[in-house]
């Protein structure tokens, strides 16, 4: 009788512990998938040559505006914190909020502006080649390559 009682007790404890342990499943959420940048322009073909992937974490202080620039390679990002307004050379505007994604412009002048009271933090992934800079800054009539 004691053995039956002990078997019942152990089985009950085992089954109750199995029910309380949830089976965790991997979750996949597609954040973006497109062949166009945020303003509707077609993305260019990938460059020839040795590939180079760059990942940047960029923090834009409150009430600040980035210099006008363009990217020479395909890139995309996720805004981790804050808000960011992106404006292209044709005055198309995109407002990003925390968690939003952006498939950036390529070979189009634009800038980002943080109009809020908090820093904006974005992670950007660039897919280029070792010969091509990822960003070119527009300075009056001159340009300056960076990164």
XYZ file of N, CA and C in Angstrom, residues 3-80:
234
model
N 3.838 1.529 -1.141
C 4.472 1.647 -2.459
C 3.515 2.265 -3.467
N 2.244 1.870 -3.414
C 1.252 2.442 -4.323
C 1.049 3.930 -4.036
N 0.985 4.278 -2.740
C 0.838 5.671 -2.342
C 2.057 6.487 -2.808
N 3.250 5.966 -2.595
C 4.475 6.653 -3.007
C 4.523 6.807 -4.521
N 4.130 5.771 -5.267
C 4.087 5.845 -6.730
C 3.113 6.945 -7.173
N 1.921 6.993 -6.557
C 0.922 7.993 -6.887
C 1.446 9.399 -6.589
N 2.098 9.583 -5.459
C 2.642 10.877 -5.058
C 3.726 11.339 -6.035
N 4.647 10.468 -6.377
C 5.732 10.819 -7.302
C 5.172 11.131 -8.686
N 4.218 10.319 -9.139
C 3.602 10.555 -10.454
C 2.881 11.896 -10.474
N 2.148 12.222 -9.425
C 1.428 13.493 -9.338
C 2.408 14.665 -9.349
N 3.466 14.575 -8.565
C 4.475 15.640 -8.540
C 5.134 15.801 -9.909
N 5.448 14.695 -10.550
C 6.092 14.746 -11.866
C 5.174 15.405 -12.888
N 3.920 14.970 -12.916
C 2.978 15.530 -13.890
C 2.700 17.007 -13.624
N 2.609 17.401 -12.364
C 2.348 18.813 -12.063
C 3.552 19.675 -12.421
N 4.758 19.134 -12.252
C 5.935 19.912 -12.628
C 6.050 20.032 -14.144
N 5.622 19.012 -14.865
C 5.636 19.081 -16.327
C 4.648 20.118 -16.837
N 3.501 20.220 -16.197
C 2.501 21.189 -16.616
C 2.960 22.614 -16.339
N 3.714 22.832 -15.258
C 4.127 24.191 -14.911
C 5.308 24.665 -15.756
N 6.065 23.756 -16.326
C 7.182 24.137 -17.191
C 6.674 24.288 -18.614
N 6.591 25.505 -19.061
C 6.129 25.745 -20.422
C 7.234 25.378 -21.394
N 6.827 24.835 -22.504
C 7.795 24.538 -23.554
C 7.986 25.826 -24.343
N 9.200 26.338 -24.337
C 9.499 27.577 -25.025
C 9.774 27.291 -26.494
N 9.156 28.075 -27.357
C 9.342 27.909 -28.793
C 10.042 29.136 -29.342
N 10.883 28.926 -30.312
C 11.532 30.028 -30.992
C 10.486 30.778 -31.801
N 10.507 32.090 -31.693
C 9.564 32.923 -32.431
C 10.338 33.737 -33.459
N 9.852 33.755 -34.670
C 10.476 34.527 -35.743
C 9.466 35.558 -36.220
N 9.850 36.833 -36.179
C 8.992 37.914 -36.641
C 9.733 38.642 -37.753
N 9.145 38.673 -38.922
C 9.750 39.377 -40.053
C 9.525 40.872 -39.850
N 10.603 41.628 -39.685
C 10.491 43.061 -39.458
C 10.421 43.840 -40.764
N 11.087 43.355 -41.788
C 11.054 44.034 -43.088
C 11.476 43.049 -44.160
N 10.896 43.195 -45.339
C 11.307 42.438 -46.517
C 10.840 43.226 -47.730
N 11.782 43.723 -48.503
C 11.420 44.583 -49.621
C 12.566 44.687 -50.612
N 12.277 45.152 -51.794
C 13.304 45.469 -52.783
C 13.335 46.969 -53.037
N 12.668 47.723 -52.150
C 12.598 49.185 -52.291
C 12.982 49.853 -50.983
N 13.510 51.089 -51.095
C 13.796 51.869 -49.899
C 12.505 52.486 -49.380
N 12.575 53.172 -48.263
C 11.371 53.685 -47.604
C 10.594 54.688 -48.448
N 11.247 55.370 -49.396
C 10.525 56.344 -50.233
C 10.011 55.727 -51.538
N 10.191 54.419 -51.701
C 9.675 53.726 -52.876
C 10.678 53.501 -53.990
N 11.884 54.048 -53.873
C 12.914 53.832 -54.891
C 13.375 52.378 -54.879
N 13.646 51.816 -56.075
C 14.190 50.469 -56.176
C 15.604 50.444 -55.592
N 15.930 49.399 -54.878
C 17.290 49.241 -54.371
C 18.209 48.818 -55.518
N 19.470 49.270 -55.483
C 20.402 48.891 -56.552
C 20.870 47.449 -56.383
N 21.520 46.936 -57.416
C 22.143 45.616 -57.320
C 23.295 45.702 -56.338
N 23.615 44.572 -55.748
C 24.778 44.538 -54.872
C 26.042 44.757 -55.700
N 27.039 45.434 -55.116
C 28.276 45.661 -55.860
C 29.085 44.377 -56.035
N 29.919 44.373 -57.063
C 30.858 43.274 -57.237
C 32.013 43.472 -56.271
N 32.788 42.453 -56.073
C 33.953 42.562 -55.204
C 33.765 41.804 -53.908
N 34.756 41.920 -53.055
C 34.716 41.246 -51.760
C 33.674 41.909 -50.862
N 32.741 41.131 -50.324
C 31.694 41.726 -49.508
C 32.222 42.282 -48.188
N 31.531 43.303 -47.713
C 31.829 43.862 -46.395
C 30.492 44.194 -45.733
N 30.245 43.614 -44.584
C 29.057 43.901 -43.794
C 29.489 44.803 -42.640
N 28.758 45.887 -42.447
C 29.029 46.818 -41.354
C 27.750 46.971 -40.543
N 27.878 46.926 -39.225
C 26.741 47.153 -38.341
C 27.124 48.293 -37.407
N 26.321 49.362 -37.437
C 26.587 50.526 -36.591
C 25.437 50.753 -35.620
N 25.782 51.154 -34.420
C 24.798 51.646 -33.459
C 25.011 53.150 -33.398
N 23.983 53.900 -33.777
C 24.092 55.348 -33.886
C 23.147 55.979 -32.874
N 23.669 56.881 -32.048
C 22.847 57.606 -31.080
C 22.806 59.072 -31.499
N 21.597 59.577 -31.708
C 21.397 60.959 -32.147
C 20.831 61.737 -30.964
N 21.562 62.741 -30.498
C 21.113 63.498 -29.322
C 19.775 64.205 -29.574
N 19.076 64.558 -28.483
C 17.822 65.296 -28.633
C 18.036 66.615 -29.388
N 17.055 66.996 -30.137
C 17.040 68.271 -30.865
C 18.290 68.464 -31.724
N 18.683 67.413 -32.435
C 19.845 67.532 -33.314
C 19.512 66.962 -34.686
N 20.270 67.432 -35.662
C 20.042 67.061 -37.056
C 21.357 66.549 -37.633
N 21.297 65.416 -38.295
C 22.484 64.876 -38.957
C 22.792 65.697 -40.197
N 24.040 65.669 -40.627
C 24.416 66.334 -41.872
C 23.750 65.626 -43.050
N 23.498 66.370 -44.104
C 22.964 65.770 -45.325
C 23.999 64.784 -45.845
N 23.550 63.585 -46.183
C 24.459 62.528 -46.611
C 23.727 61.565 -47.535
N 24.501 60.666 -48.132
C 23.904 59.569 -48.890
C 24.713 58.310 -48.619
N 24.057 57.190 -48.806
C 24.708 55.897 -48.630
C 24.959 55.296 -50.006
N 26.114 54.705 -50.167
C 26.484 54.111 -51.449
C 26.184 52.621 -51.496
N 25.727 52.069 -50.374
C 25.405 50.640 -50.308
C 24.036 50.451 -49.656
N 23.450 49.297 -49.897
C 22.157 48.967 -49.314
C 22.311 48.851 -47.799
N 21.339 49.415 -47.090
C 21.371 49.333 -45.637
C 19.963 49.384 -45.067
N 19.818 48.847 -43.870
C 18.525 48.825 -43.195
C 18.775 48.912 -41.701
N 17.783 49.429 -40.979
C 17.961 49.595 -39.551
C 16.699 49.390 -38.754
N 16.899 49.364 -37.433
C 15.810 49.267 -36.472
C 16.039 50.343 -35.426
N 15.022 51.188 -35.209
C 15.120 52.222 -34.189
C 14.862 51.580 -32.828
N 15.879 51.565 -31.987
C 15.777 50.913 -30.686
C 15.119 51.800 -29.635
